[in-house]
Short mmCIF file of C-alpha atoms in Angstrom, two decimals:
data_model
loop_
_atom_site.label_atom_id
_atom_site.label_comp_id
_atom_site.label_asym_id
_atom_site.label_seq_id
_atom_site.Cartn_x
_atom_site.Cartn_y
_atom_site.Cartn_z
CA UNK A 534 110.05 103.14 108.18
CA UNK A 535 111.04 99.91 106.26
CA UNK A 536 110.88 100.38 102.50
CA UNK A 537 111.88 96.90 100.47
CA UNK A 538 109.80 97.97 97.57
CA UNK A 539 110.14 101.03 94.92
CA UNK A 540 109.12 101.95 91.46
CA UNK A 541 111.09 104.46 89.55
CA UNK A 542 111.96 105.53 86.09
CA UNK A 543 115.72 105.89 84.84
CA UNK A 544 116.52 107.30 81.72
CA UNK A 545 120.20 107.33 79.72
CA UNK A 546 121.34 110.32 78.43
CA UNK A 547 120.61 111.05 74.87
CA UNK A 548 123.66 111.10 72.51
CA UNK A 549 124.96 114.64 71.24
CA UNK A 550 124.02 115.18 67.93
CA UNK A 551 126.79 115.74 65.09
CA UNK A 552 127.32 119.22 63.98
CA UNK A 553 127.56 120.73 60.43
CA UNK A 554 130.33 123.05 59.75
CA UNK A 555 133.05 124.13 57.00
CA UNK A 556 136.35 125.59 57.56
CA UNK A 557 136.39 129.65 56.89
CA UNK A 558 139.58 130.84 57.26
CA UNK A 559 141.67 133.52 55.14
CA UNK A 560 143.35 132.45 52.13
CA UNK A 561 140.99 129.32 52.25
CA UNK A 562 137.93 130.27 50.54
CA UNK A 563 136.53 126.67 50.40
CA UNK A 564 137.67 124.74 52.96
CA UNK A 565 136.13 121.31 53.80
CA UNK A 566 133.47 120.47 56.10
CA UNK A 567 134.78 120.42 59.86
CA UNK A 568 131.84 119.42 62.15
CA UNK A 569 132.29 117.43 65.04
CA UNK A 570 130.86 114.47 66.69
CA UNK A 571 128.46 114.53 69.21
CA UNK A 572 129.12 113.23 72.87
CA UNK A 573 128.19 110.19 74.52
CA UNK A 574 125.05 110.24 76.79
CA UNK A 575 125.47 109.17 80.17
CA UNK A 576 124.71 105.66 81.74
CA UNK A 577 122.52 104.67 84.21
CA UNK A 578 124.36 102.71 87.17
CA UNK A 579 123.35 100.72 89.95
CA UNK A 580 126.13 99.89 92.86
CA UNK A 581 125.70 97.85 95.99
CA UNK A 582 125.99 100.26 98.86
CA UNK A 583 126.98 98.24 102.37
CA UNK A 584 125.73 101.03 104.35
CA UNK A 585 122.23 100.81 103.25
CA UNK A 586 119.24 98.04 104.00
CA UNK A 587 116.25 99.83 102.47
CA UNK A 588 115.20 101.41 99.68
CA UNK A 589 113.61 104.23 101.25
CA UNK A 590 115.80 106.96 99.25
CA UNK A 591 113.40 105.75 96.24
CA UNK A 592 109.99 106.50 97.79
CA UNK A 593 110.18 110.04 97.12
CA UNK A 594 111.78 110.71 94.12
CA UNK A 595 110.32 109.14 91.08
CA UNK A 596 112.78 109.70 88.00
CA UNK A 597 116.82 109.62 87.74
CA UNK A 598 118.19 111.01 84.86
CA UNK A 599 121.87 110.60 83.03
CA UNK A 600 123.18 113.49 81.21
CA UNK A 601 122.97 114.12 77.69
CA UNK A 602 126.02 114.20 75.23
CA UNK A 603 126.66 117.74 74.21
CA UNK A 604 126.39 118.80 70.27
CA UNK A 605 129.47 118.34 68.23
CA UNK A 606 131.47 121.77 67.63
CA UNK A 607 132.74 123.57 64.89
CA UNK A 608 136.76 122.86 63.84
CA UNK A 609 136.32 119.09 64.65
CA UNK A 610 135.25 119.65 68.12
CA UNK A 611 133.97 116.83 69.99
CA UNK A 612 130.91 117.45 71.93
CA UNK A 613 131.78 116.54 75.53
CA UNK A 614 129.74 113.14 76.97
CA UNK A 615 127.31 113.11 79.37
CA UNK A 616 127.99 112.36 82.95
CA UNK A 617 126.53 108.92 84.37
CA UNK A 618 124.29 108.64 87.25
CA UNK A 619 125.10 105.93 89.69
CA UNK A 620 122.00 104.51 92.14
CA UNK A 621 122.99 103.41 94.89
CA UNK A 622 120.93 100.23 96.18
CA UNK A 623 121.27 97.54 99.48
CA UNK A 624 122.73 94.15 98.79
CA UNK A 625 120.02 91.67 97.67
CA UNK A 626 118.10 94.23 95.37
CA UNK A 627 116.61 92.87 92.37
CA UNK A 628 115.89 95.35 89.63
CA UNK A 629 112.85 93.86 87.22
CA UNK A 630 111.34 95.63 84.20
CA UNK A 631 108.05 96.93 85.55
CA UNK A 632 105.53 95.72 83.57
CA UNK A 633 106.58 92.50 82.72
CA UNK A 634 108.16 91.81 86.07
CA UNK A 635 111.25 90.12 84.33
CA UNK A 636 114.77 90.38 86.11
CA UNK A 637 117.01 92.69 84.74
CA UNK A 638 119.69 92.66 87.44
CA UNK A 639 120.35 91.22 90.74
CA UNK A 640 122.69 93.23 92.87
CA UNK A 641 123.77 90.45 94.79
CA UNK A 642 126.78 88.08 95.23
CA UNK A 643 129.77 89.37 93.27
CA UNK A 644 127.73 91.97 91.06
CA UNK A 645 128.27 94.90 92.95
CA UNK A 646 127.93 97.59 90.09
CA UNK A 647 126.21 97.05 86.92
CA UNK A 648 125.13 99.44 83.85
CA UNK A 649 121.35 98.95 83.36
CA UNK A 650 120.80 101.87 80.75
CA UNK A 651 123.83 102.64 78.20
CA UNK A 652 123.88 106.25 77.04
CA UNK A 653 122.95 107.07 73.28
CA UNK A 654 125.95 107.40 70.97
CA UNK A 655 126.98 110.36 69.63
CA UNK A 656 126.35 111.34 66.11
CA UNK A 657 128.91 111.94 63.64
CA UNK A 658 129.61 115.13 62.37
CA UNK A 659 129.66 116.38 58.69
CA UNK A 660 133.53 115.69 58.47
CA UNK A 661 132.45 111.67 58.30
CA UNK A 662 130.37 111.98 55.16
CA UNK A 663 132.53 114.21 52.49
CA UNK A 664 133.59 112.12 49.57
CA UNK A 665 134.83 112.68 45.95
CA UNK A 666 131.02 113.41 44.55
CA UNK A 667 130.12 115.29 48.00
CA UNK A 668 132.81 117.72 49.19
CA UNK A 669 130.36 119.74 50.93
CA UNK A 670 127.96 117.67 53.09
CA UNK A 671 124.90 119.72 54.67
CA UNK A 672 124.40 116.81 56.62
CA UNK A 673 125.22 115.26 59.99
CA UNK A 674 124.21 112.43 62.22
CA UNK A 675 121.96 112.93 64.87
CA UNK A 676 122.62 111.50 68.32
CA UNK A 677 120.87 108.11 69.54
CA UNK A 678 118.14 108.48 71.44
CA UNK A 679 117.57 108.27 75.41
CA UNK A 680 116.25 105.06 76.58
CA UNK A 681 113.73 105.51 79.55
CA UNK A 682 112.30 102.46 81.62
CA UNK A 683 110.11 101.97 84.42
CA UNK A 684 111.75 99.66 86.76
CA UNK A 685 110.77 97.75 89.89
CA UNK A 686 113.14 97.65 92.82
CA UNK A 687 112.64 94.86 95.22
CA UNK A 688 114.60 94.00 98.32
CA UNK A 689 115.12 90.36 98.57
CA UNK A 690 117.15 89.90 102.32
CA UNK A 691 120.03 87.51 101.63
CA UNK A 692 119.87 85.03 104.48
CA UNK A 693 121.00 81.35 104.65
CA UNK A 694 117.82 80.10 106.92
CA UNK A 695 114.19 81.60 107.32
CA UNK A 696 112.19 81.46 109.97
CA UNK A 697 108.04 81.05 109.12
CA UNK A 698 105.37 81.11 111.28
CA UNK A 699 102.10 82.71 112.05
CA UNK A 700 102.32 85.91 114.36
CA UNK A 701 103.09 85.21 118.07
CA UNK A 702 104.64 81.79 117.71
CA UNK A 703 107.92 83.14 119.01
CA UNK A 704 110.21 83.87 116.02
CA UNK A 705 111.38 86.91 117.46
CA UNK A 706 112.33 85.40 120.93
CA UNK A 707 114.44 82.82 119.06
CA UNK A 708 116.30 85.09 116.83
CA UNK A 709 117.25 87.31 120.03
CA UNK A 710 118.18 84.71 121.86
CA UNK A 711 120.51 83.06 119.15
CA UNK A 712 121.82 85.65 117.27
CA UNK A 713 122.99 89.55 117.99
CA UNK A 714 119.83 90.96 116.70
CA UNK A 715 117.58 93.09 118.87
CA UNK A 716 113.93 92.47 117.25
CA UNK A 717 110.93 94.35 119.08
CA UNK A 718 109.07 91.69 120.99
CA UNK A 719 105.22 92.13 121.86
CA UNK A 720 102.09 90.49 122.26
CA UNK A 721 100.55 91.66 119.16
CA UNK A 722 99.39 90.20 115.60
CA UNK A 723 102.10 91.69 112.70
CA UNK A 724 104.32 92.60 115.57
CA UNK A 725 106.98 92.55 113.16
CA UNK A 726 106.83 94.52 110.06
CA UNK A 727 110.07 94.33 108.56
CA UNK A 728 112.54 91.16 108.50
CA UNK A 729 115.16 91.09 110.94
CA UNK A 730 118.68 89.63 110.21
CA UNK A 731 121.01 87.89 112.57
CA UNK A 732 123.90 86.01 112.77
CA UNK A 733 124.49 82.88 114.57
CA UNK A 734 127.83 82.19 115.50
CA UNK A 735 128.79 78.64 115.78
CA UNK A 736 131.45 76.42 116.05
CA UNK A 737 132.32 75.14 112.35
CA UNK A 738 131.12 78.19 110.67
CA UNK A 739 128.01 80.32 111.52
CA UNK A 740 124.85 81.34 109.34
CA UNK A 741 122.57 84.18 108.71
CA UNK A 742 118.89 83.86 109.89
CA UNK A 743 116.40 86.12 109.12
CA UNK A 744 112.94 86.48 111.24
CA UNK A 745 110.55 86.57 108.32
CA UNK A 746 107.35 88.55 109.38
CA UNK A 747 104.30 86.80 110.58
CA UNK A 748 102.11 84.94 107.68
CA UNK A 749 98.46 84.81 107.55
CA UNK A 750 96.08 82.73 105.60
CA UNK A 751 96.13 84.29 102.22
CA UNK A 752 99.21 85.79 102.31
CA UNK A 753 100.18 84.37 98.86
CA UNK A 754 97.44 86.35 97.27
CA UNK A 755 98.61 89.51 98.79
CA UNK A 756 96.47 89.69 101.79
CA UNK A 757 97.71 91.71 104.94
CA UNK A 758 101.57 92.30 103.73
CA UNK A 759 101.81 88.79 102.27
CA UNK A 760 103.84 89.74 99.30
CA UNK A 761 106.22 91.94 101.47
CA UNK A 762 107.25 89.33 103.17
CA UNK A 763 107.13 86.35 100.98
CA UNK A 764 109.59 87.67 98.98
CA UNK A 765 112.23 88.11 101.72
CA UNK A 766 112.64 83.99 101.91
CA UNK A 767 113.07 83.60 97.95
CA UNK A 768 116.83 83.28 98.73
CA UNK A 769 116.68 80.90 101.57
CA UNK A 770 118.54 77.62 101.60
CA UNK A 771 116.52 76.21 104.81
CA UNK A 772 113.24 77.15 106.46
CA UNK A 773 112.58 76.78 110.22
CA UNK A 774 108.51 76.67 110.64
CA UNK A 775 107.90 77.77 114.39
CA UNK A 776 104.92 76.69 115.97
CA UNK A 777 103.04 77.23 119.25
CA UNK A 778 103.50 73.47 120.57
CA UNK A 779 101.54 74.34 123.62
CA UNK A 780 98.55 76.19 121.52
CA UNK A 781 98.62 79.30 123.68
CA UNK A 782 96.51 81.09 121.54
CA UNK A 783 94.37 78.33 120.44
CA UNK A 784 96.31 77.16 117.09
CA UNK A 785 96.52 74.06 116.10
CA UNK A 786 100.25 73.41 115.43
CA UNK A 787 99.83 70.54 112.68
CA UNK A 788 97.27 72.56 110.74
CA UNK A 789 99.76 75.74 111.02
CA UNK A 790 102.40 73.73 109.19
CA UNK A 791 100.22 72.73 106.67
CA UNK A 792 98.58 76.43 105.87
CA UNK A 793 102.13 77.83 106.04
CA UNK A 794 103.08 75.28 103.33
CA UNK A 795 100.29 75.73 101.14
CA UNK A 796 101.07 79.58 101.54
CA UNK A 797 104.35 78.95 99.91
CA UNK A 798 103.53 76.91 97.40
CA UNK A 799 100.85 79.47 96.41
CA UNK A 800 103.75 82.11 96.13
CA UNK A 801 106.58 80.00 94.66
CA UNK A 802 106.36 76.47 94.54
CA UNK A 803 110.27 75.97 94.80
CA UNK A 804 109.83 77.66 98.37
CA UNK A 805 107.80 74.68 99.47
CA UNK A 806 110.35 72.27 98.33
CA UNK A 807 113.52 73.76 100.11
CA UNK A 808 114.57 71.72 103.13
CA UNK A 809 112.74 72.32 106.11
CA UNK A 810 112.81 71.78 110.09
CA UNK A 811 109.90 72.33 112.60
CA UNK A 812 110.73 73.98 115.63
CA UNK A 813 107.98 73.01 118.22
CA UNK A 814 108.01 76.08 120.55
CA UNK A 815 106.74 76.98 123.84
CA UNK A 816 107.07 73.36 125.21
CA UNK A 817 107.75 75.34 128.42
CA UNK A 818 104.16 76.22 128.60
CA UNK A 819 102.72 72.55 127.85
CA UNK A 820 100.76 71.80 130.89
CA UNK A 821 97.53 69.52 129.35
CA UNK A 822 97.59 65.80 130.26
CA UNK A 823 95.96 64.66 126.89
CA UNK A 824 97.98 63.83 123.66
CA UNK A 825 101.49 65.23 123.65
CA UNK A 826 101.32 68.05 120.59
CA UNK A 827 105.42 67.29 120.21
CA UNK A 828 104.68 63.13 119.54
CA UNK A 829 101.59 64.37 117.35
CA UNK A 830 103.81 66.74 115.16
CA UNK A 831 106.71 64.05 114.76
CA UNK A 832 104.16 61.16 113.86
CA UNK A 833 102.75 64.25 110.96
CA UNK A 834 105.93 65.27 109.22
CA UNK A 835 108.82 62.98 110.37
CA UNK A 836 107.51 60.34 107.62
CA UNK A 837 107.61 63.25 105.08
CA UNK A 838 111.70 63.85 106.02
CA UNK A 839 110.60 67.09 108.13
CA UNK A 840 112.46 66.59 111.46
CA UNK A 841 110.38 68.12 114.57
CA UNK A 842 112.79 69.80 117.56
CA UNK A 843 111.20 70.84 120.66
CA UNK A 844 112.36 73.93 121.95
CA UNK A 845 111.55 77.01 124.28
CA UNK A 846 113.01 80.28 122.72
CA UNK A 847 112.29 81.41 126.36
CA UNK A 848 114.47 79.16 128.47
CA UNK A 849 116.58 77.90 125.64
CA UNK A 850 115.54 74.31 125.76
CA UNK A 851 116.47 72.57 122.90
CA UNK A 852 117.51 75.12 120.90
CA UNK A 853 121.17 74.11 120.66
CA UNK A 854 120.07 70.66 119.13
CA UNK A 855 118.10 72.65 116.53
CA UNK A 856 120.64 74.89 115.58
CA UNK A 857 123.16 72.31 115.25
CA UNK A 858 120.76 70.21 112.88
CA UNK A 859 120.48 73.14 110.93
CA UNK A 860 124.26 73.78 110.50
CA UNK A 861 124.19 70.04 109.39
CA UNK A 862 121.53 70.89 106.85
CA UNK A 863 123.36 73.69 105.40
CA UNK A 864 126.51 71.86 104.63
CA UNK A 865 125.07 69.42 102.97
CA UNK A 866 123.32 71.90 100.15
CA UNK A 867 124.98 73.90 97.64
CA UNK A 868 127.44 76.57 99.07
CA UNK A 869 126.50 79.34 96.73
CA UNK A 870 123.84 81.91 96.76
CA UNK A 871 120.96 82.44 95.24
CA UNK A 872 121.21 84.77 92.40
CA UNK A 873 118.32 85.32 89.90
CA UNK A 874 119.41 85.45 86.51
CA UNK A 875 118.60 88.31 83.96
CA UNK A 876 115.37 88.02 81.88
CA UNK A 877 115.26 90.73 80.46
CA UNK A 878 117.80 92.95 78.79
CA UNK A 879 116.81 96.89 78.05
CA UNK A 880 119.76 97.16 75.12
CA UNK A 881 117.46 94.41 73.18
CA UNK A 882 114.55 97.29 73.47
CA UNK A 883 116.20 100.31 72.41
CA UNK A 884 113.99 102.68 71.01
CA UNK A 885 113.19 101.78 67.37
CA UNK A 886 115.65 98.96 67.36
CA UNK A 887 113.17 96.08 66.97
CA UNK A 888 109.91 98.06 65.25
CA UNK A 889 108.14 95.81 62.86
CA UNK A 890 108.03 96.22 59.21
CA UNK A 891 106.66 94.14 56.21
CA UNK A 892 108.13 93.86 52.68
CA UNK A 893 105.08 92.86 50.11
CA UNK A 894 104.59 92.99 46.44
CA UNK A 895 102.35 95.57 45.10
CA UNK A 896 98.78 94.67 43.59
CA UNK A 897 98.60 97.91 41.72
CA UNK A 898 101.77 98.15 39.98
CA UNK A 899 103.80 95.82 37.90
CA UNK A 900 106.84 94.52 39.26
CA UNK A 901 107.03 96.63 42.24
CA UNK A 902 107.64 96.20 45.84
CA UNK A 903 107.11 97.87 48.92
CA UNK A 904 108.96 97.77 51.86
CA UNK A 905 107.33 99.76 55.19
CA UNK A 906 107.34 100.06 58.72
CA UNK A 907 108.20 102.35 61.59
CA UNK A 908 112.04 101.14 61.83
CA UNK A 909 112.43 101.67 58.06
CA UNK A 910 111.17 105.15 58.68
CA UNK A 911 113.30 105.57 61.50
CA UNK A 912 116.14 104.59 60.03
CA UNK A 913 115.69 107.00 56.82
CA UNK A 914 115.31 109.78 59.44
CA UNK A 915 119.02 109.91 59.95
CA UNK A 916 120.59 108.49 57.12
CA UNK A 917 122.20 110.79 54.24
CA UNK A 918 121.27 108.82 51.14
CA UNK A 919 122.73 111.56 48.79
CA UNK A 920 126.22 110.88 49.98
CA UNK A 921 127.87 107.28 49.19
CA UNK A 922 128.69 106.35 52.61
CA UNK A 923 125.17 106.79 53.48
CA UNK A 924 123.75 104.99 50.55
CA UNK A 925 126.22 102.05 51.29
CA UNK A 926 124.82 102.26 54.78
CA UNK A 927 121.64 102.06 53.71
CA UNK A 928 122.04 98.87 51.59
CA UNK A 929 124.00 97.24 54.42
CA UNK A 930 121.08 97.84 56.55
CA UNK A 931 118.24 96.09 54.12
CA UNK A 932 120.79 93.72 54.00
CA UNK A 933 121.13 92.74 57.60
CA UNK A 934 117.79 92.87 58.64
CA UNK A 935 116.92 90.33 56.05
CA UNK A 936 114.97 92.75 53.69
CA UNK A 937 116.64 91.93 50.50
CA UNK A 938 116.36 88.29 51.47
CA UNK A 939 112.24 88.93 51.50
CA UNK A 940 112.37 90.55 48.19
CA UNK A 941 114.20 87.66 46.91
CA UNK A 942 111.94 85.42 48.16
CA UNK A 943 108.85 87.02 46.95
CA UNK A 944 110.54 86.98 43.46
CA UNK A 945 111.81 90.12 42.58
CA UNK A 946 114.21 90.46 39.52
CA UNK A 947 116.89 92.93 38.55
CA UNK A 948 115.34 95.99 37.23
CA UNK A 949 112.04 95.84 39.65
CA UNK A 950 111.21 98.74 41.49
CA UNK A 951 111.33 99.03 45.15
CA UNK A 952 109.46 101.73 46.92
CA UNK A 953 109.99 102.80 50.59
CA UNK A 954 108.10 105.62 51.39
CA UNK A 955 108.82 108.40 49.33
CA UNK A 956 111.61 106.89 47.76
CA UNK A 957 111.88 104.65 44.87
CA UNK A 958 114.82 102.27 43.77
CA UNK A 959 115.62 100.04 40.92
CA UNK A 960 116.80 96.43 42.30
CA UNK A 961 120.16 95.07 41.15
CA UNK A 962 121.51 92.15 42.60
#
């Protein structure tokens, strides 16, 4: 089974907690703090594996976790770092944040390995919090939390040219003639249920061509397997529309081109604007003496800048001319591959990092200001305000987050009171 889509949950390792301990040695009755730091949590890393061509490995397993960092130990022992987890994916896999659909990373081009989630930072042991006024701190910093994220993996085939058309128009037959690919060929609708890739070897430079499974009306709305197929042509530079010029199954080739372009535009407007060429196939089966279907196609589309080539994928007639024209089109286009830019950075969405807070003037107490919000509460949970170093960290936090600036904007004066949950401070600039 071809698997080109998977939804999984990834989790980085939690940072190990810092340790609280004190030296206890013979003849050293009052040893200082010697609690070690916690280890860093493991990262979640995605890596391209050239031996893979589907995402089947992620269909039967849902959650992937890196290892947590180890807690710090006595005698300043540093906790062991958690092991990374490396997830292998085929080239062309796009990693998206599941809820928003925004791109986190595109594993194609030069991007062969990328850290998607960084492991949590290890917490400081109590040896870091000793001061002249607090020589025996009974506090250590917790490790940074793990990050858990649901991601969508989508395999978008990397090919220069995409073959599009309705079922049974001859895409697989053409691909088997011009490349080393061996697609299954049979006279059934939805014969091709997975993209077939092949390399066209030509003098002066070949190109990769993909037989995209047959479209049907409503594909852009997900009818049939529409979305499963359309995503594979998002990277292609040129599209070859293959139509049944002989109308063997009663289809109108001109109408087919309009319908396919409508589906492309409905799915992604940029796709409909890509350079196109029409391959009017099955010319060996044209027997009618009425209007020439090739001439009709040319009258309709060549004024729009879309050339029409009469071919027979079975006999090979006209195929060489089509391929040389496509090669010429590709040479005139930018050579760099289509790579999707990052839209979502998980590091900007760390637990608690972007939680809101409010700064208000109390309506009940004179010269009193209130600072509240889950982010403030979280910060207080891992800050030792009894130590000089911890209180300095707290002051810097208020400044860096713009809280002091907001207090001044509300008119706070020296000596006024600031309440933060159960804590109360006098403000001095």
